[in-house]
């Protein structure tokens, strides 16, 4: 099946700094990419939908100025957590879609100290 | 998007069959039923998808009654490595907002030796 990668797999940062997470579709071009957040023992929560060349669509309650999404190409989307705080510590997962299938990345564990 | 209801957790033993039932009373005509598996600190992995009756692949079977208001994921002869969270999702995989998926609570399956 298609492969989606995320980088880094885990990151620890200080409060107030910004962190960028990359999501790549390795062997296919993704028309749409999604970003999810998952807190411990909870389900995945959709944060935003990202389409190449256009602005991301954010779910209700997700701050677009805090979670910057850039979808510069059909194989790369980035999520930047700006001015991170401890409450932003979570597992961030991206997914990439073709016309009718969705493939998930391995996730990025963010810890904000 | 149709809401789903699953048991929070299930325990089983190696070699047994595990059946997880998901309720989706307001499933729409175009909706498919998709199951994902998630291990700790990993992204979800597609298991199986179906529309009606029965679907079987090398990993699992999916049983969907005629009214489609529920579905049952069947994992034959589970092993310890099948310990994971299993998510039932309902939606139109092709048309729903660019394949946007809404995850419910999932079922935490623990396979014991």
mmCIF file of N, CA and C in Angstrom, chain A residues 55-109:
data_model
loop_
_atom_site.group_PDB
_atom_site.id
_atom_site.type_symbol
_atom_site.label_atom_id
_atom_site.label_comp_id
_atom_site.label_asym_id
_atom_site.label_seq_id
_atom_site.Cartn_x
_atom_site.Cartn_y
_atom_site.Cartn_z
ATOM 1 N N UNK A 55 -5.621 27.444 0.995
ATOM 2 C CA UNK A 55 -5.589 27.559 2.446
ATOM 3 C C UNK A 55 -6.260 26.352 3.099
ATOM 4 N N UNK A 56 -5.737 25.995 4.243
ATOM 5 C CA UNK A 56 -6.306 24.866 4.963
ATOM 6 C C UNK A 56 -7.659 25.234 5.556
ATOM 7 N N UNK A 57 -8.484 24.227 5.722
ATOM 8 C CA UNK A 57 -9.781 24.397 6.377
ATOM 9 C C UNK A 57 -9.684 23.811 7.767
ATOM 10 N N UNK A 58 -9.925 24.640 8.760
ATOM 11 C CA UNK A 58 -9.758 24.215 10.147
ATOM 12 C C UNK A 58 -11.089 23.793 10.760
ATOM 13 N N UNK A 59 -11.019 22.807 11.625
ATOM 14 C CA UNK A 59 -12.212 22.393 12.350
ATOM 15 C C UNK A 59 -12.523 23.415 13.445
ATOM 16 N N UNK A 60 -13.766 23.400 13.852
ATOM 17 C CA UNK A 60 -14.195 24.345 14.881
ATOM 18 C C UNK A 60 -13.379 24.155 16.148
ATOM 19 N N UNK A 61 -12.919 25.257 16.685
ATOM 20 C CA UNK A 61 -12.151 25.215 17.925
ATOM 21 C C UNK A 61 -10.654 25.093 17.733
ATOM 22 N N UNK A 62 -10.196 24.926 16.506
ATOM 23 C CA UNK A 62 -8.759 24.839 16.234
ATOM 24 C C UNK A 62 -8.271 26.197 15.757
ATOM 25 N N UNK A 63 -7.275 26.743 16.446
ATOM 26 C CA UNK A 63 -6.795 28.082 16.122
ATOM 27 C C UNK A 63 -5.884 28.047 14.908
ATOM 28 N N UNK A 64 -6.301 28.681 13.849
ATOM 29 C CA UNK A 64 -5.517 28.643 12.613
ATOM 30 C C UNK A 64 -4.210 29.423 12.732
ATOM 31 N N UNK A 65 -4.166 30.416 13.607
ATOM 32 C CA UNK A 65 -2.930 31.182 13.769
ATOM 33 C C UNK A 65 -1.922 30.447 14.649
ATOM 34 N N UNK A 66 -2.391 29.472 15.364
ATOM 35 C CA UNK A 66 -1.489 28.712 16.224
ATOM 36 C C UNK A 66 -0.979 27.467 15.495
ATOM 37 N N UNK A 67 -1.825 26.874 14.715
ATOM 38 C CA UNK A 67 -1.471 25.665 13.973
ATOM 39 C C UNK A 67 -1.449 26.015 12.488
ATOM 40 N N UNK A 68 -0.258 26.394 12.026
ATOM 41 C CA UNK A 68 -0.102 26.839 10.650
ATOM 42 C C UNK A 68 0.113 25.636 9.739
ATOM 43 N N UNK A 69 -0.676 25.562 8.703
ATOM 44 C CA UNK A 69 -0.571 24.454 7.769
ATOM 45 C C UNK A 69 -0.210 24.983 6.399
ATOM 46 N N UNK A 70 0.807 24.371 5.811
ATOM 47 C CA UNK A 70 1.242 24.720 4.465
ATOM 48 C C UNK A 70 1.264 23.461 3.623
ATOM 49 N N UNK A 71 0.619 23.513 2.493
ATOM 50 C CA UNK A 71 0.556 22.347 1.597
ATOM 51 C C UNK A 71 1.146 22.780 0.268
ATOM 52 N N UNK A 72 2.479 22.772 0.206
ATOM 53 C CA UNK A 72 3.183 23.380 -0.908
ATOM 54 C C UNK A 72 3.197 22.519 -2.162
ATOM 55 N N UNK A 73 3.050 21.213 -1.996
ATOM 56 C CA UNK A 73 3.091 20.329 -3.163
ATOM 57 C C UNK A 73 2.143 19.167 -2.929
ATOM 58 N N UNK A 74 1.990 18.342 -3.944
ATOM 59 C CA UNK A 74 1.076 17.204 -3.843
ATOM 60 C C UNK A 74 1.657 16.074 -2.991
ATOM 61 N N UNK A 75 2.863 16.252 -2.511
ATOM 62 C CA UNK A 75 3.462 15.205 -1.676
ATOM 63 C C UNK A 75 3.910 15.703 -0.312
ATOM 64 N N UNK A 76 3.689 16.971 -0.015
ATOM 65 C CA UNK A 76 4.188 17.512 1.251
ATOM 66 C C UNK A 76 3.210 18.496 1.869
ATOM 67 N N UNK A 77 2.907 18.257 3.133
ATOM 68 C CA UNK A 77 2.157 19.216 3.938
ATOM 69 C C UNK A 77 2.907 19.384 5.248
ATOM 70 N N UNK A 78 2.925 20.603 5.758
ATOM 71 C CA UNK A 78 3.592 20.840 7.037
ATOM 72 C C UNK A 78 2.631 21.472 8.028
ATOM 73 N N UNK A 79 2.800 21.086 9.275
ATOM 74 C CA UNK A 79 2.041 21.661 10.382
ATOM 75 C C UNK A 79 3.035 22.320 11.317
ATOM 76 N N UNK A 80 2.873 23.598 11.545
ATOM 77 C CA UNK A 80 3.741 24.316 12.467
ATOM 78 C C UNK A 80 2.936 24.708 13.699
ATOM 79 N N UNK A 81 3.385 24.233 14.837
ATOM 80 C CA UNK A 81 2.767 24.616 16.105
ATOM 81 C C UNK A 81 3.531 25.836 16.603
ATOM 82 N N UNK A 82 2.897 26.977 16.576
ATOM 83 C CA UNK A 82 3.583 28.218 16.946
ATOM 84 C C UNK A 82 3.414 28.493 18.436
ATOM 85 N N UNK A 83 4.459 29.059 19.015
ATOM 86 C CA UNK A 83 4.452 29.396 20.436
ATOM 87 C C UNK A 83 3.843 28.250 21.253
ATOM 88 N N UNK A 84 4.490 27.129 21.158
ATOM 89 C CA UNK A 84 3.943 25.925 21.788
ATOM 90 C C UNK A 84 3.907 26.048 23.310
ATOM 91 N N UNK A 85 2.893 25.457 23.883
ATOM 92 C CA UNK A 85 2.741 25.413 25.334
ATOM 93 C C UNK A 85 2.545 23.969 25.761
ATOM 94 N N UNK A 86 2.743 23.663 27.035
ATOM 95 C CA UNK A 86 2.605 22.270 27.488
ATOM 96 C C UNK A 86 1.282 21.615 27.094
ATOM 97 N N UNK A 87 0.214 22.381 27.039
ATOM 98 C CA UNK A 87 -1.080 21.796 26.665
ATOM 99 C C UNK A 87 -1.149 21.395 25.197
ATOM 100 N N UNK A 88 -0.147 21.809 24.416
ATOM 101 C CA UNK A 88 -0.076 21.381 23.013
ATOM 102 C C UNK A 88 0.606 20.032 22.873
ATOM 103 N N UNK A 89 1.161 19.527 23.962
ATOM 104 C CA UNK A 89 1.791 18.209 23.929
ATOM 105 C C UNK A 89 0.748 17.178 23.530
ATOM 106 N N UNK A 90 1.054 16.440 22.487
ATOM 107 C CA UNK A 90 0.082 15.491 21.954
ATOM 108 C C UNK A 90 0.744 14.647 20.880
ATOM 109 N N UNK A 91 -0.038 13.743 20.321
ATOM 110 C CA UNK A 91 0.399 12.917 19.196
ATOM 111 C C UNK A 91 -0.287 13.468 17.958
ATOM 112 N N UNK A 92 0.503 13.927 17.001
ATOM 113 C CA UNK A 92 -0.050 14.535 15.794
ATOM 114 C C UNK A 92 0.100 13.549 14.634
ATOM 115 N N UNK A 93 -1.006 13.301 13.967
ATOM 116 C CA UNK A 93 -1.029 12.319 12.891
ATOM 117 C C UNK A 93 -1.552 12.980 11.623
ATOM 118 N N UNK A 94 -0.897 12.713 10.514
ATOM 119 C CA UNK A 94 -1.405 13.214 9.246
ATOM 120 C C UNK A 94 -1.912 12.038 8.419
ATOM 121 N N UNK A 95 -2.746 12.348 7.472
ATOM 122 C CA UNK A 95 -3.164 11.346 6.505
ATOM 123 C C UNK A 95 -3.198 11.985 5.130
ATOM 124 N N UNK A 96 -3.011 11.165 4.130
ATOM 125 C CA UNK A 96 -3.002 11.643 2.751
ATOM 126 C C UNK A 96 -3.963 10.803 1.932
ATOM 127 N N UNK A 97 -4.678 11.473 1.055
ATOM 128 C CA UNK A 97 -5.698 10.752 0.294
ATOM 129 C C UNK A 97 -5.429 10.786 -1.194
ATOM 130 N N UNK A 98 -5.829 9.710 -1.833
ATOM 131 C CA UNK A 98 -5.933 9.705 -3.280
ATOM 132 C C UNK A 98 -7.419 9.895 -3.583
ATOM 133 N N UNK A 99 -7.887 9.459 -4.702
ATOM 134 C CA UNK A 99 -9.299 9.669 -5.022
ATOM 135 C C UNK A 99 -10.237 8.957 -4.059
ATOM 136 N N UNK A 100 -9.871 7.774 -3.620
ATOM 137 C CA UNK A 100 -10.814 7.033 -2.786
ATOM 138 C C UNK A 100 -10.161 6.243 -1.673
ATOM 139 N N UNK A 101 -8.922 6.536 -1.357
ATOM 140 C CA UNK A 101 -8.277 5.859 -0.251
ATOM 141 C C UNK A 101 -7.537 6.868 0.606
ATOM 142 N N UNK A 102 -7.444 6.560 1.888
ATOM 143 C CA UNK A 102 -6.762 7.443 2.812
ATOM 144 C C UNK A 102 -5.703 6.641 3.556
ATOM 145 N N UNK A 103 -4.511 7.200 3.617
ATOM 146 C CA UNK A 103 -3.387 6.521 4.254
ATOM 147 C C UNK A 103 -2.835 7.405 5.373
ATOM 148 N N UNK A 104 -2.566 6.796 6.497
ATOM 149 C CA UNK A 104 -2.121 7.536 7.668
ATOM 150 C C UNK A 104 -0.616 7.469 7.845
ATOM 151 N N UNK A 105 -0.061 8.564 8.357
ATOM 152 C CA UNK A 105 1.334 8.588 8.726
ATOM 153 C C UNK A 105 1.532 7.925 10.070
ATOM 154 N N UNK A 106 2.785 7.741 10.477
ATOM 155 C CA UNK A 106 3.087 7.062 11.739
ATOM 156 C C UNK A 106 2.911 7.933 12.970
ATOM 157 N N UNK A 107 2.703 9.227 12.763
ATOM 158 C CA UNK A 107 2.498 10.115 13.900
ATOM 159 C C UNK A 107 3.765 10.779 14.390
ATOM 160 N N UNK A 108 3.594 11.912 15.058
ATOM 161 C CA UNK A 108 4.685 12.662 15.668
ATOM 162 C C UNK A 108 4.309 12.972 17.105
ATOM 163 N N UNK A 109 5.151 12.558 18.016
ATOM 164 C CA UNK A 109 4.909 12.818 19.441
ATOM 165 C C UNK A 109 5.556 14.141 19.805
#
